CSV table of C-alpha atoms in Angstrom, one decimal:
chain,number,residue,atom,x,y,z
A,25,VAL,CA,0.0,-0.1,0.0
A,26,SER,CA,2.7,2.5,1.0
A,27,ARG,CA,5.3,1.9,-1.6
A,28,PRO,CA,5.8,3.5,-5.0
A,29,LEU,CA,4.1,2.2,-8.1
A,30,TYR,CA,7.2,1.6,-9.8
A,31,VAL,CA,8.1,-1.3,-7.0
A,32,GLY,CA,4.6,-2.6,-7.2
A,33,GLY,CA,2.9,-0.7,-4.4
A,34,LEU,CA,-0.3,1.3,-4.6
A,35,GLY,CA,1.5,4.6,-4.3
A,36,PHE,CA,0.2,5.8,-0.6
A,37,GLY,CA,2.2,7.6,1.7
A,38,GLY,CA,1.3,5.8,4.6
A,39,LYS,CA,-1.0,3.2,5.8
A,40,TRP,CA,-3.0,2.8,9.1
A,41,ASP,CA,-1.4,0.4,11.7
A,42,MET,CA,-4.8,-1.1,12.8
A,43,GLY,CA,-3.1,-3.9,14.5
A,44,TRP,CA,-1.1,-1.5,16.7
A,45,MET,CA,-4.2,0.1,17.4
A,46,HIS,CA,-6.3,-2.8,18.4
A,47,ASP,CA,-3.1,-4.4,20.4
A,48,THR,CA,-2.3,-1.4,22.3
A,49,LEU,CA,-5.9,-0.6,23.3
A,50,SER,CA,-6.6,-4.2,24.3
A,51,TYR,CA,-3.5,-4.2,26.5
A,52,LEU,CA,-4.1,-0.8,27.9
A,53,GLN,CA,-7.8,-1.7,28.7
A,54,THR,CA,-6.5,-5.0,30.8
A,55,ASP,CA,-6.1,-4.5,34.6
A,56,PRO,CA,-2.3,-3.8,35.1
A,57,VAL,CA,-2.5,-6.7,37.5
A,58,TYR,CA,-2.8,-9.2,34.2
A,59,ARG,CA,-0.8,-7.2,31.9
A,60,SER,CA,2.0,-9.4,32.2
A,61,TYR,CA,0.1,-12.2,30.5
A,62,GLN,CA,-0.4,-10.0,27.4
A,63,HIS,CA,3.0,-8.6,26.9
A,64,ASP,CA,3.5,-9.8,23.3
A,65,GLN,CA,0.7,-7.2,22.3
A,66,LEU,CA,3.2,-4.6,22.7
A,67,THR,CA,6.1,-6.4,21.2
A,68,PHE,CA,4.5,-8.2,18.4
A,69,ARG,CA,4.4,-5.0,16.2
A,70,SER,CA,8.2,-5.6,15.6
A,71,VAL,CA,7.5,-8.5,13.3
A,72,TYR,CA,5.9,-6.4,10.7
A,73,ALA,CA,6.8,-2.8,11.7
A,74,ASN,CA,8.7,-2.3,8.4
A,75,ASP,CA,6.3,-3.9,6.0
A,76,GLU,CA,4.8,-0.7,5.4
A,77,ASN,CA,5.0,3.2,6.0
A,78,TYR,CA,2.8,3.1,9.1
A,79,VAL,CA,0.5,5.7,10.7
A,80,LEU,CA,-0.6,5.0,14.2
A,81,PRO,CA,-4.3,5.8,14.4
A,82,LEU,CA,-6.5,6.7,17.6
A,83,SER,CA,-9.2,7.9,15.1
A,84,HIS,CA,-12.9,8.6,15.5
A,85,ASP,CA,-13.7,5.1,15.1
A,86,GLU,CA,-12.4,4.3,18.6
A,87,VAL,CA,-14.7,6.7,20.2
A,88,VAL,CA,-18.0,6.3,18.8
A,89,HIS,CA,-20.8,3.8,18.4
A,90,GLY,CA,-21.0,2.8,22.1
A,91,LYS,CA,-17.1,2.3,22.3
A,92,GLY,CA,-16.8,5.1,24.7
A,93,SER,CA,-13.8,7.7,25.1
A,94,LEU,CA,-10.3,6.9,25.2
A,95,VAL,CA,-10.0,7.8,29.0
A,96,ASN,CA,-13.0,5.7,29.8
A,97,LYS,CA,-11.4,2.7,28.2
A,98,MET,CA,-8.7,2.8,30.9
A,99,PRO,CA,-8.9,0.8,33.9
A,100,GLY,CA,-8.7,2.2,37.5
A,101,ASP,CA,-10.0,5.4,39.2
A,102,ASP,CA,-9.9,8.7,37.7
A,103,TRP,CA,-6.1,9.4,38.5
A,104,GLN,CA,-5.1,6.0,37.1
A,105,LYS,CA,-7.3,6.4,33.9
A,106,LEU,CA,-5.4,9.7,33.2
A,107,ALA,CA,-2.0,8.2,34.0
A,108,ASN,CA,-2.8,5.4,31.6
A,109,LEU,CA,-3.8,7.9,28.9
A,110,ARG,CA,-0.6,9.9,29.3
A,111,LEU,CA,1.3,6.7,29.1
A,112,LEU,CA,-0.4,5.7,26.1
A,113,TYR,CA,0.3,9.0,24.4
A,114,GLY,CA,3.9,8.8,25.5
A,115,TYR,CA,4.5,5.2,24.1
A,116,MET,CA,2.6,6.2,20.9
A,117,TRP,CA,4.7,9.3,20.2
A,118,SER,CA,7.9,7.4,20.9
A,119,GLN,CA,7.0,4.6,18.4
A,120,PRO,CA,8.1,4.5,14.8
A,121,GLY,CA,5.2,5.9,12.6
A,122,LYS,CA,3.2,8.9,12.1
A,123,LYS,CA,0.6,9.9,14.6
A,124,LEU,CA,-3.2,10.3,14.4
A,125,LEU,CA,-5.2,11.5,17.5
A,126,PHE,CA,-9.0,12.3,17.1
A,127,MET,CA,-10.2,15.7,18.7
A,128,GLY,CA,-11.1,15.4,22.4
A,129,GLY,CA,-8.4,12.8,23.0
A,130,GLU,CA,-6.0,15.5,23.6
A,131,PHE,CA,-7.6,16.8,26.8
A,132,GLY,CA,-9.4,13.6,27.8
A,133,GLN,CA,-13.0,14.0,27.2
A,134,TRP,CA,-15.0,11.6,29.1
A,135,ARG,CA,-18.0,11.5,26.9
A,136,GLU,CA,-18.0,9.5,23.8
A,137,TRP,CA,-17.8,11.7,20.6
A,138,ASN,CA,-21.1,12.8,19.2
A,139,HIS,CA,-21.1,14.8,15.9
A,140,ASP,CA,-24.3,16.6,17.0
A,141,ARG,CA,-22.6,18.5,19.9
A,142,LYS,CA,-19.5,20.3,20.5
A,143,LEU,CA,-16.4,18.9,22.5
A,144,ASP,CA,-16.5,19.3,26.0
A,145,TRP,CA,-14.0,22.4,26.1
A,146,ASP,CA,-15.0,23.3,29.6
A,147,LEU,CA,-13.1,20.4,31.0
A,148,LEU,CA,-10.1,22.4,30.4
A,149,ASP,CA,-11.1,24.4,33.4
A,150,GLN,CA,-10.1,21.4,35.5
A,151,PRO,CA,-6.5,20.9,36.3
A,152,GLN,CA,-6.2,17.3,35.4
A,153,HIS,CA,-7.6,18.0,31.9
A,154,ALA,CA,-5.4,21.1,31.3
A,155,ASN,CA,-2.5,19.0,32.4
A,156,LEU,CA,-3.2,16.3,29.9
A,157,GLN,CA,-3.3,18.9,27.2
A,158,ARG,CA,0.0,20.2,28.5
A,159,TRP,CA,1.5,16.8,27.9
A,160,ILE,CA,0.3,16.5,24.4
A,161,GLY,CA,1.8,20.0,23.6
A,162,ASP,CA,5.2,19.0,25.2
A,163,LEU,CA,5.2,15.5,23.3
A,164,ASN,CA,4.6,17.5,20.1
A,165,HIS,CA,7.5,19.9,20.9
A,166,CYS,CA,9.8,17.0,21.5
A,167,TYR,CA,8.6,15.1,18.6
A,168,ARG,CA,9.3,18.1,16.4
A,169,GLU,CA,12.7,19.2,18.1
A,170,GLU,CA,14.4,15.6,18.5
A,171,PRO,CA,15.1,14.1,15.2
A,172,ALA,CA,15.2,10.5,16.7
A,173,LEU,CA,11.5,10.6,17.3
A,174,HIS,CA,10.8,11.2,13.5
A,175,GLU,CA,13.7,11.1,11.3
A,176,ASN,CA,14.0,7.4,10.8
A,177,ASP,CA,10.2,6.6,11.3
A,178,TRP,CA,9.9,4.3,8.3
A,179,SER,CA,13.2,2.6,8.6
A,180,PRO,CA,14.6,-0.3,10.5
A,181,ASP,CA,17.6,1.8,11.4
A,182,GLY,CA,15.3,4.1,13.8
A,183,PHE,CA,14.3,1.7,16.5
A,184,GLN,CA,16.3,-0.7,18.6
A,185,TRP,CA,15.0,-2.9,21.6
A,186,ILE,CA,16.9,-3.0,24.9
A,187,ILE,CA,14.2,-4.5,27.0
A,188,ASN,CA,11.1,-6.4,25.6
A,189,GLN,CA,10.9,-9.5,27.8
A,190,ASP,CA,10.4,-7.9,31.2
A,191,ASN,CA,6.8,-9.1,31.1
A,192,GLU,CA,6.8,-9.9,34.9
A,193,GLN,CA,7.3,-6.2,35.8
A,194,SER,CA,5.7,-5.0,32.5
A,195,VAL,CA,8.4,-2.6,31.4
A,196,LEU,CA,9.7,-1.9,28.1
A,197,ALA,CA,12.9,0.0,26.8
A,198,TYR,CA,13.9,1.1,23.7
A,199,LEU,CA,16.1,3.4,21.7
A,200,ARG,CA,14.7,5.7,19.0
A,201,LYS,CA,17.8,6.5,16.7
A,202,ALA,CA,18.6,9.5,14.6
A,203,ASP,CA,21.0,9.6,11.7
A,204,ASP,CA,23.7,11.1,14.4
A,205,PRO,CA,23.6,8.7,17.4
A,206,VAL,CA,24.3,11.9,19.4
A,207,HIS,CA,20.7,12.6,19.1
A,208,ASP,CA,19.3,9.1,20.1
A,209,ILE,CA,16.7,8.9,22.8
A,210,LEU,CA,16.0,6.3,25.3
A,211,VAL,CA,12.4,5.6,26.1
A,212,ILE,CA,11.3,3.4,29.3
A,213,ALA,CA,7.8,2.6,29.9
A,214,ASN,CA,6.3,1.1,33.2
A,215,PHE,CA,2.8,-0.2,32.4
A,216,THR,CA,2.0,-0.9,36.1
A,217,PRO,CA,0.9,1.5,39.0
A,218,VAL,CA,4.1,0.0,41.0
A,219,PRO,CA,7.1,2.3,40.9
A,220,ARG,CA,10.4,0.6,39.8
A,221,HIS,CA,13.1,1.7,41.9
A,222,ASP,CA,16.9,1.4,40.9
A,223,TYR,CA,15.8,-0.4,37.7
A,224,GLN,CA,19.0,-1.0,35.4
A,225,VAL,CA,18.9,-0.4,31.7
A,226,GLY,CA,21.9,-0.7,29.4
A,227,VAL,CA,22.9,2.4,27.4
A,228,PRO,CA,25.3,2.8,24.6
A,229,SER,CA,27.2,5.8,26.1
A,230,GLY,CA,28.6,7.0,29.6
A,231,GLY,CA,28.1,10.3,31.3
A,232,ARG,CA,24.9,12.1,32.2
A,233,TRP,CA,21.6,11.3,30.5
A,234,GLU,CA,19.0,14.2,31.0
A,235,GLU,CA,15.3,13.4,31.4
A,236,LEU,CA,13.5,15.1,28.6
A,237,LEU,CA,10.0,14.2,29.6
A,238,ASN,CA,8.3,12.3,32.2
A,239,SER,CA,4.6,11.6,32.1
A,240,ASP,CA,4.4,11.3,35.8
A,241,ALA,CA,5.6,14.9,36.5
A,242,GLN,CA,3.5,16.9,38.7
A,243,LEU,CA,3.1,19.4,35.9
A,244,TYR,CA,1.1,16.8,33.9
A,245,GLY,CA,-0.9,15.7,37.0
A,246,GLY,CA,1.4,12.7,38.0
A,247,SER,CA,2.9,11.7,41.5
A,248,ASP,CA,6.2,13.2,40.4
A,249,VAL,CA,8.2,9.9,40.6
A,250,GLY,CA,11.5,10.6,38.4
A,251,ASN,CA,15.3,11.0,38.2
A,252,PHE,CA,15.5,14.6,39.1
A,253,GLY,CA,16.2,15.8,35.8
A,254,ALA,CA,19.2,13.6,34.8
A,255,VAL,CA,21.1,10.4,35.8
A,256,ALA,CA,24.7,9.4,35.5
A,257,ALA,CA,25.5,6.3,33.3
A,258,THR,CA,28.3,3.9,35.1
A,259,GLU,CA,30.7,1.6,33.3
A,260,ASN,CA,28.5,-1.4,34.4
A,261,PRO,CA,27.7,-3.7,31.4
A,262,SER,CA,23.9,-4.6,30.8
A,263,HIS,CA,21.8,-5.4,28.0
A,264,GLY,CA,24.8,-5.8,25.6
A,265,PHE,CA,26.2,-2.1,26.4
A,266,ARG,CA,29.1,-1.2,28.0
A,267,TYR,CA,27.2,1.2,30.4
A,268,SER,CA,24.0,1.3,32.2
A,269,LEU,CA,21.7,3.6,34.2
A,270,ARG,CA,19.8,2.9,37.4
A,271,LEU,CA,16.6,4.6,37.1
A,272,GLN,CA,13.5,5.4,39.0
A,273,LEU,CA,10.4,4.2,36.9
A,274,PRO,CA,7.2,6.0,37.7
A,275,PRO,CA,3.9,4.3,38.1
A,276,LEU,CA,1.9,3.9,34.8
A,277,GLY,CA,4.5,6.3,33.3
A,278,VAL,CA,7.0,6.6,30.5
A,279,VAL,CA,10.2,8.8,30.5
A,280,PHE,CA,12.5,9.9,27.5
A,281,LEU,CA,16.0,10.4,28.3
A,282,ARG,CA,19.0,11.7,26.0
A,283,ALA,CA,22.6,11.6,26.6
A,284,GLU,CA,24.2,15.0,27.1
A,285,ARG,CA,26.1,16.0,24.2
A,286,SER,CA,29.4,15.7,26.1
A,287,ALA,CA,28.7,12.1,26.9
A,288,GLU,CA,31.6,9.8,26.4
A,289,LYS,CA,31.2,7.3,23.5
């Protein structure tokens, strides 16, 4: 579908990755207690990710006809629902592929979308919804400014797993890779409401790694579990790398880190 005509494709620029949408929403609708049994719903995409130029769609089809809003698909109380939604968006923005988010999702509209009425913009008077909108804005800014998040979206060179088999703790870690490795970004996602302390992740360079984004920051309505803005990599081999980080992983949270420009290679 997304290949030029001269190589036998249909000439479209991109194709909706409906498999990613179904698997990801199915996983996130599952109570975190049981997510360890469905870990492959997050990792299976790697099997076919480079078959097409994919778009990651959270379209109007997912919030109509009795399906409910995105935030109401999430399990738990209101805090956990919004934390899960921030986690979903951070995971989505950090995955290879272009992004599609239907209106209302960016501030967590509770009601299912209805074409006969306006969006519930008054929700933005409530801090938790304004904080979610701020999270989307900061994700967009980071996506635009950091080449690793968009430069190789449709190339196998743009993504590298670091941790994809920690189903017991429901944690994923991977690198989004730019043409220049100095811009590579480390992404770690914790899909349980349990903070993970002193979690070891291998990284390709030493020195300080700065925390670019943390979905659990108080600024976004989170509990503020994080790494105080930066963490130093030590020469302690892990996951096939010479260096590693010891991180605080927030509950139902995702963090983006980048090596400081002067980091040792």
